[in-house]
PDB file of C-alpha atoms in Angstrom:
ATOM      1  CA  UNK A 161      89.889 105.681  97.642  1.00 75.00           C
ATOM      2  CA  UNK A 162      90.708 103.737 100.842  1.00 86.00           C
ATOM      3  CA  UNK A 163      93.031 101.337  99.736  1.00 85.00           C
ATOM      4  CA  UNK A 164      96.036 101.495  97.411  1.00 80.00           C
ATOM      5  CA  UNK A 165      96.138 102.077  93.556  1.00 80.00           C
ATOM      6  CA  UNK A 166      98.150 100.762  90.485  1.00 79.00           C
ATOM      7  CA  UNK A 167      99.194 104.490  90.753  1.00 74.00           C
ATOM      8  CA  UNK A 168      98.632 106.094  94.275  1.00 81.00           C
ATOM      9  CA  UNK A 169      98.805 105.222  97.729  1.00 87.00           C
ATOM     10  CA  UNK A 170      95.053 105.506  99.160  1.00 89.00           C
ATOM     11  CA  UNK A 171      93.625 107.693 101.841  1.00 90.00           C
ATOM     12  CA  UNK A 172      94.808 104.682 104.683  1.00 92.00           C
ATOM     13  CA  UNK A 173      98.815 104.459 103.517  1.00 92.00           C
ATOM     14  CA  UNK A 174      98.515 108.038 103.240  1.00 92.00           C
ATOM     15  CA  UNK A 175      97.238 109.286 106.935  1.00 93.00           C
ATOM     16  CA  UNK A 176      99.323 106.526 108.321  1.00 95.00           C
ATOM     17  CA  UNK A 177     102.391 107.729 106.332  1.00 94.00           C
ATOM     18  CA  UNK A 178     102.276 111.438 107.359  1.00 94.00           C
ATOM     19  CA  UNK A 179     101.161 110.609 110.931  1.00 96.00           C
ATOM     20  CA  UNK A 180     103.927 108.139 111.819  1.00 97.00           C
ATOM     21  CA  UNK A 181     106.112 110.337 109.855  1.00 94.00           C
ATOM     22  CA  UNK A 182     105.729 113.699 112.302  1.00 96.00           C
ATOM     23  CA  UNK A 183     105.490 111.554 115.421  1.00 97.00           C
ATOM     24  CA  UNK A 184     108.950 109.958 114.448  1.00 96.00           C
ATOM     25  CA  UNK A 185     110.637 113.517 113.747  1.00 94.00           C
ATOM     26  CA  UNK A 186     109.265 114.540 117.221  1.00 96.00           C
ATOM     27  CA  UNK A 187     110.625 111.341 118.662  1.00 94.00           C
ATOM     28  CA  UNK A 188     114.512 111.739 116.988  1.00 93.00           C
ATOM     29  CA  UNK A 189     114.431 115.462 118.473  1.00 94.00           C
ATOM     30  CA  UNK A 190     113.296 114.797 121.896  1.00 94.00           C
ATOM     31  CA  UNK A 191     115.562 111.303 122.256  1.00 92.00           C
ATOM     32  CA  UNK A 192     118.165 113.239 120.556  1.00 90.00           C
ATOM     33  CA  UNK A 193     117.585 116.367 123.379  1.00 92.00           C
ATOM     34  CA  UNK A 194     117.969 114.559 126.614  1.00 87.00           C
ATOM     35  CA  UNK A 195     121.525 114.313 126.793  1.00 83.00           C
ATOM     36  CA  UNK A 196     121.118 118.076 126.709  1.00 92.00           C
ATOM     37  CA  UNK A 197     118.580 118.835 129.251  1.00 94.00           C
ATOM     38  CA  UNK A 198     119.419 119.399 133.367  1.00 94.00           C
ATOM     39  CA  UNK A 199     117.951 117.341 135.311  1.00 93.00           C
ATOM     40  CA  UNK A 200     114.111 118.944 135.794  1.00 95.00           C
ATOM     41  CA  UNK A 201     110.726 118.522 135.690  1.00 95.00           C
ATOM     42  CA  UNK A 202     110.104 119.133 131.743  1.00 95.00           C
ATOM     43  CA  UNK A 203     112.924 116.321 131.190  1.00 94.00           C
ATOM     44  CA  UNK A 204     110.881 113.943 133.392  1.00 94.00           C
ATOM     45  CA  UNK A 205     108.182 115.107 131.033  1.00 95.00           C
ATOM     46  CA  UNK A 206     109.589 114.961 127.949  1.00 95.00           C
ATOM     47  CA  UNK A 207     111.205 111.397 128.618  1.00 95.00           C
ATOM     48  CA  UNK A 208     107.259 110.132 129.536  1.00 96.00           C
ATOM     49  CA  UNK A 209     105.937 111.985 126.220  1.00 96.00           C
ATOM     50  CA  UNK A 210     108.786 110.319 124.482  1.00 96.00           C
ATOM     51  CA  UNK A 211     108.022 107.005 125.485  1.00 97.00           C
ATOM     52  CA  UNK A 212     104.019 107.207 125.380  1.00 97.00           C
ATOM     53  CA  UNK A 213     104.710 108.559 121.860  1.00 97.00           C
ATOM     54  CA  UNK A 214     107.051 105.554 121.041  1.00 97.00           C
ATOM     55  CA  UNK A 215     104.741 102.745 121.960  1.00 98.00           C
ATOM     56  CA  UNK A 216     101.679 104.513 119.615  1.00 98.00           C
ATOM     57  CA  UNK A 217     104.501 104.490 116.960  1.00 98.00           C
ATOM     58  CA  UNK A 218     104.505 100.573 117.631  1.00 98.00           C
ATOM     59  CA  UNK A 219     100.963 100.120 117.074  1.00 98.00           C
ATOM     60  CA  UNK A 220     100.245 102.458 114.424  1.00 98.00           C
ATOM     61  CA  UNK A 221     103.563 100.210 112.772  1.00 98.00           C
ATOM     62  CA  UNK A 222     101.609  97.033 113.545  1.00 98.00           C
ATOM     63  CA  UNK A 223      98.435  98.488 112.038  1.00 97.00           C
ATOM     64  CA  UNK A 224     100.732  99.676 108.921  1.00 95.00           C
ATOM     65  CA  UNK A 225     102.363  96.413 108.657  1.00 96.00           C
ATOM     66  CA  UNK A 226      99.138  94.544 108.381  1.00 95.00           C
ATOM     67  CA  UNK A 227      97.843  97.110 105.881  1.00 94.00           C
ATOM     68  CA  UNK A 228     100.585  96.844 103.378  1.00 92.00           C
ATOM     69  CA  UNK A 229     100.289  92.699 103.829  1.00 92.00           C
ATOM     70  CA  UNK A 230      96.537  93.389 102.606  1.00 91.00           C
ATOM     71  CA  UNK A 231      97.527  96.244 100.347  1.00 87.00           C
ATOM     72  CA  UNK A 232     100.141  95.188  97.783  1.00 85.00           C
ATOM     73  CA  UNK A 233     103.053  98.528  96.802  1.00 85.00           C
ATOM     74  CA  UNK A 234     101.751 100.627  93.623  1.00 84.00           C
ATOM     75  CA  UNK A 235     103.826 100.004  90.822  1.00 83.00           C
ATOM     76  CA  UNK A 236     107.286 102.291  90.791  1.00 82.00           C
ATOM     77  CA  UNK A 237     107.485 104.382  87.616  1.00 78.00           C
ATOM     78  CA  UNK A 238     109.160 102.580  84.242  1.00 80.00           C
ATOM     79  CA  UNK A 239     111.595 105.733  83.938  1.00 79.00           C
ATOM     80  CA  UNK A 240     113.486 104.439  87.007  1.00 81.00           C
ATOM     81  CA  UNK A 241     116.511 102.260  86.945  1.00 87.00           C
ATOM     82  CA  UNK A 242     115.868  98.933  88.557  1.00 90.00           C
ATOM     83  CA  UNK A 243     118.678  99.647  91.061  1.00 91.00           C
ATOM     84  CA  UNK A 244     116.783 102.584  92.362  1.00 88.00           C
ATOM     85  CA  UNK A 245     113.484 100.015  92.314  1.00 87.00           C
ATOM     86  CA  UNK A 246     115.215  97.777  95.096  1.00 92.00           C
ATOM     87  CA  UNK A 247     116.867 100.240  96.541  1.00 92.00           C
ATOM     88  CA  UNK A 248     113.189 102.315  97.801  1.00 89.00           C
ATOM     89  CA  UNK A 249     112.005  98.657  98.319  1.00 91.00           C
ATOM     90  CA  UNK A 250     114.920  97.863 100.463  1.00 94.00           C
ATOM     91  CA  UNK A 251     114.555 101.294 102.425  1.00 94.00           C
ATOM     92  CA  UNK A 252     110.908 101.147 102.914  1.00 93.00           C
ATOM     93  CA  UNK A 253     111.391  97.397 104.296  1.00 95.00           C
ATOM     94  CA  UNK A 254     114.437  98.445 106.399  1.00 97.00           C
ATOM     95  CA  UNK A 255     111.628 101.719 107.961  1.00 96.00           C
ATOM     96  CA  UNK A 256     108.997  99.041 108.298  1.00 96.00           C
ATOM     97  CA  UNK A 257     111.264  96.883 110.617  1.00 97.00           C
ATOM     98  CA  UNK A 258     112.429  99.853 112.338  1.00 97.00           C
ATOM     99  CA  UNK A 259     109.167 101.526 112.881  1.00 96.00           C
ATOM    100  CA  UNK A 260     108.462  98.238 115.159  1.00 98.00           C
ATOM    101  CA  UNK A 261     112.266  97.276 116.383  1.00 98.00           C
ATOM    102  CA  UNK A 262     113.442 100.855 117.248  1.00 97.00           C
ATOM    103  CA  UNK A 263     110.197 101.813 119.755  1.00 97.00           C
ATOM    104  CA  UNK A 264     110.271  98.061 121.149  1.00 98.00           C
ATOM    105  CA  UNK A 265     114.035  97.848 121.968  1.00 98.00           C
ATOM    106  CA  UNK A 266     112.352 101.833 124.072  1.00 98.00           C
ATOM    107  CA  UNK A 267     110.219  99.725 126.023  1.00 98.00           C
ATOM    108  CA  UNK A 268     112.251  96.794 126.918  1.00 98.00           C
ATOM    109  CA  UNK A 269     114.746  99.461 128.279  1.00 98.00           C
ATOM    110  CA  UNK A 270     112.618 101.463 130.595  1.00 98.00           C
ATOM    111  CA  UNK A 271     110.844  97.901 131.854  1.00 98.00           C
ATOM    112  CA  UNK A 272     114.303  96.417 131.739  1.00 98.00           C
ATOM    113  CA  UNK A 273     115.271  99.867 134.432  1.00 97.00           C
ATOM    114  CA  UNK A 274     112.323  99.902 136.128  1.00 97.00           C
ATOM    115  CA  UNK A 275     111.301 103.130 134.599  1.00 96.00           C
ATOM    116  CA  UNK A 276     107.807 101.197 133.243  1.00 96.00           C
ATOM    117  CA  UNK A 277     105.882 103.714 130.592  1.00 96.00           C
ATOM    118  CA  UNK A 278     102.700 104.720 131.660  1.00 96.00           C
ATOM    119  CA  UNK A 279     101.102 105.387 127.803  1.00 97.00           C
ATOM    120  CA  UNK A 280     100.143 109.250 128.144  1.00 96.00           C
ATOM    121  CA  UNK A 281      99.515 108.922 131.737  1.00 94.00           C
ATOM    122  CA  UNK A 282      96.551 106.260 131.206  1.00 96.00           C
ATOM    123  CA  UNK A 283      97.883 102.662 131.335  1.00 96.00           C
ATOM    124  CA  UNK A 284     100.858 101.274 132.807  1.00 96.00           C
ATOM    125  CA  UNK A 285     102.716  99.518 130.004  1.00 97.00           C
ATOM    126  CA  UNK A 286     104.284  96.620 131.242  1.00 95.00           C
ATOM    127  CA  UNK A 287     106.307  93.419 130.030  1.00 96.00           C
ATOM    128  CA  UNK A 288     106.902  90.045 131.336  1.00 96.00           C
ATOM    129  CA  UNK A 289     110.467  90.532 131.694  1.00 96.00           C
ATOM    130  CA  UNK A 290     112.487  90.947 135.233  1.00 95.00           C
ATOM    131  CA  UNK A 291     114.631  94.482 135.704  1.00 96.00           C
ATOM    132  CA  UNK A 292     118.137  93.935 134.692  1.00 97.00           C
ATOM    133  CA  UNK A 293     120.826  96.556 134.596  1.00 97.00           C
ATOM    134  CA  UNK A 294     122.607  94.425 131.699  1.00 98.00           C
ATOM    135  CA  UNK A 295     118.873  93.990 129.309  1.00 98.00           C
ATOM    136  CA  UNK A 296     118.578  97.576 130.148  1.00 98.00           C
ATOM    137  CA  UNK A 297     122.121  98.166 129.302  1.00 98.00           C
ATOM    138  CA  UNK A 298     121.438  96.316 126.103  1.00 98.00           C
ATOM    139  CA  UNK A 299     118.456  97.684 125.005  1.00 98.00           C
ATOM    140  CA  UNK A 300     119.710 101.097 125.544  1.00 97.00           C
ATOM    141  CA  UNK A 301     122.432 100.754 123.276  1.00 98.00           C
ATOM    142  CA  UNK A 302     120.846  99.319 120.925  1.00 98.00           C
ATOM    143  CA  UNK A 303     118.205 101.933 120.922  1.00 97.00           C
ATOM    144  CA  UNK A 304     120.374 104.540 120.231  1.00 96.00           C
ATOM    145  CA  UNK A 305     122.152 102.812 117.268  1.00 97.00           C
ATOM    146  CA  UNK A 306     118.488 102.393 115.882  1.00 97.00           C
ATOM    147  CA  UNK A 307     118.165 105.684 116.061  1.00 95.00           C
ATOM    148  CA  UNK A 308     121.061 106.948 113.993  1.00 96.00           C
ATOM    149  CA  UNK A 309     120.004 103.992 111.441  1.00 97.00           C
ATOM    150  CA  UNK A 310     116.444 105.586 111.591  1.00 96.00           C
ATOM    151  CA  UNK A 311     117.833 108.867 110.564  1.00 95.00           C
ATOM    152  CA  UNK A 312     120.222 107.516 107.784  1.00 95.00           C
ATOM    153  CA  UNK A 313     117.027 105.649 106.295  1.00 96.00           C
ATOM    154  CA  UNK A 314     114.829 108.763 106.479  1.00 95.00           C
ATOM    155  CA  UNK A 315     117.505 111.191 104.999  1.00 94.00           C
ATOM    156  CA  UNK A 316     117.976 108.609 102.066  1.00 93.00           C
ATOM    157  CA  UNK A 317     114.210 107.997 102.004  1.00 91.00           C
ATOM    158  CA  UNK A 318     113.494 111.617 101.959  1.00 90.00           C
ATOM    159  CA  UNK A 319     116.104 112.943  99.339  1.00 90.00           C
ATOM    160  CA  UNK A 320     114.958 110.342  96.879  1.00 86.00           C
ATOM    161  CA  UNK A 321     111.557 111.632  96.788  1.00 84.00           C
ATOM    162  CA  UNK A 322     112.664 115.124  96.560  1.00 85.00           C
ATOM    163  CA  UNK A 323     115.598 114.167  94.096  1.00 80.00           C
ATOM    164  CA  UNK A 324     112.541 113.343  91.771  1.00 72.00           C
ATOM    165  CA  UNK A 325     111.462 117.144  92.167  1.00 69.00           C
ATOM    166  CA  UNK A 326     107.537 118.470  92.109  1.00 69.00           C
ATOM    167  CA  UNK A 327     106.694 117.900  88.599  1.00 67.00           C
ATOM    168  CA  UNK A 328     103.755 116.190  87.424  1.00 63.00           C
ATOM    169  CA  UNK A 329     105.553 112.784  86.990  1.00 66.00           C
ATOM    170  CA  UNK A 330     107.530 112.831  90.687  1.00 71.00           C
ATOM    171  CA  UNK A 331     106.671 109.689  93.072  1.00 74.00           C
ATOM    172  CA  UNK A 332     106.515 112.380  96.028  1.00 76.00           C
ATOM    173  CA  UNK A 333     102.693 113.131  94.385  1.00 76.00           C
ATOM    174  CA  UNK A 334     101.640 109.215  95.481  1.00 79.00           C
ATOM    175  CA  UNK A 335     102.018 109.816  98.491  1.00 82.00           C
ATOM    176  CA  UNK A 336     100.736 113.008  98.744  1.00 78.00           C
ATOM    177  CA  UNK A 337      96.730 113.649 100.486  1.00 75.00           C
ATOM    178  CA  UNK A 338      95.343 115.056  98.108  1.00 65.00           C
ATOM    179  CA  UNK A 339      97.000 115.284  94.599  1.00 59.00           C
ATOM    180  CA  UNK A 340      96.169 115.002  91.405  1.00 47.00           C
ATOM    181  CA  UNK A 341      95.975 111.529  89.947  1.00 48.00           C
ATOM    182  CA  UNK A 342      96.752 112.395  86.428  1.00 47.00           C
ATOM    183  CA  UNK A 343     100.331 111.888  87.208  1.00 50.00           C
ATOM    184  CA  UNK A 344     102.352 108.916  85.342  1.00 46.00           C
ATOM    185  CA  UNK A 345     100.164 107.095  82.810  1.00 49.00           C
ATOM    186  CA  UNK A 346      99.644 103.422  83.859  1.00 43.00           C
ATOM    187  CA  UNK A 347     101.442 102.312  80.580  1.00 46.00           C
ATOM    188  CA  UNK A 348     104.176 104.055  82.083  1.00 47.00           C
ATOM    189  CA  UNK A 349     104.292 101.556  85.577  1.00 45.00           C
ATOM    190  CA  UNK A 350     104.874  98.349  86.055  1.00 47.00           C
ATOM    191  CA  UNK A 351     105.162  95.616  88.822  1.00 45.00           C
ATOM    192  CA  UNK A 352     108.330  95.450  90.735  1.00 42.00           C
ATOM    193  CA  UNK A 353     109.627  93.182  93.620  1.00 44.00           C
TER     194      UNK A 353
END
């Protein structure tokens, strides 16, 4: 099951879910971390993993964009008030924006500072913009505010699905490689947003 159910998110939505999901927990805790770090060698490091990690976030975004524009939401369970309906709409939107704003407001910054990404060491990542102390400026700030907006989202994100626990009708199972579908009986879904 490649593509997306009435009832479950398919193999696709799935991979691309938990992937982007660990690469963006790796990217909070090393952005969060440099502040931290003496100047050295493994910061240099960690600042190029950071940003080669950043721009695959980007694409795998565009990819999962483009996916969920061919691949309409499964239905959220009945057994949900609607407010809780546009609210995970409204959170999953608000990720889908940053999972594309956050990592490109990165890369204008280090092309804005001259500090061009080289993706994993392999290609130079450039952009037709001139360095500018103020874009850079910009872009920085604006980066980091994106981050703590990233974090809200994904704590709000996260303790909804777990606020719905394990059992066998939680929305965490969707989502989930793997699971059972005998989870919530279609006549128990319907359509939203």
């Amino acid at each position: 099951m490649m593509r997306d159910q009435k009832l479950t998110y398919g193999r696709v939505t799935q991979v691309l879910h938990g992937v982007i999901a660990l690469m963006i927990i790796v990217m909070l805790i090393s952005g969060y971390t440099f502040d931290f770090l003496p100047k050295s060698t493994f910061k240099i490091s960690l600042k190029d993993f950071h940003k080669s990690l950043g721009l695959t976030i980007l694409c795998l975004m565009l990819i999962r964009v483009g996916w969920r524009i061919w691949n309409p939401w499964p239905a959220l369970p009945v057994h949900l008030p609607k407010w809780q309906h546009y609210a995970a709409r409204s959170v999953h939107l608000i990720l889908y924006g940053l999972g594309i704003i956050f990592p490109a407001s990165g890369w204008i910054m280090s092309v804005a500072a001259q500090h061009t990404p080289i993706w994993f060491g392999w290609v130079t990542m450039n952009l037709p913009i001139e360095p500018s102390k103020a874009l850079a400026s910009a872009a920085y700030t604006t980066h980091v505010w994106l981050g703590w907006l990233c974090l809200g989202c994904l704590s709000l994100h996260i303790t909804a699905a777990l606020k719905e626990g394990f059992g066998p009708k939680a929305i965490l199972w969707r989502i989930w490689p793997h699971a059972s579908l005998k989870k919530v009986p279609l006549s128990q879904q319907q359509n939203t947003l």
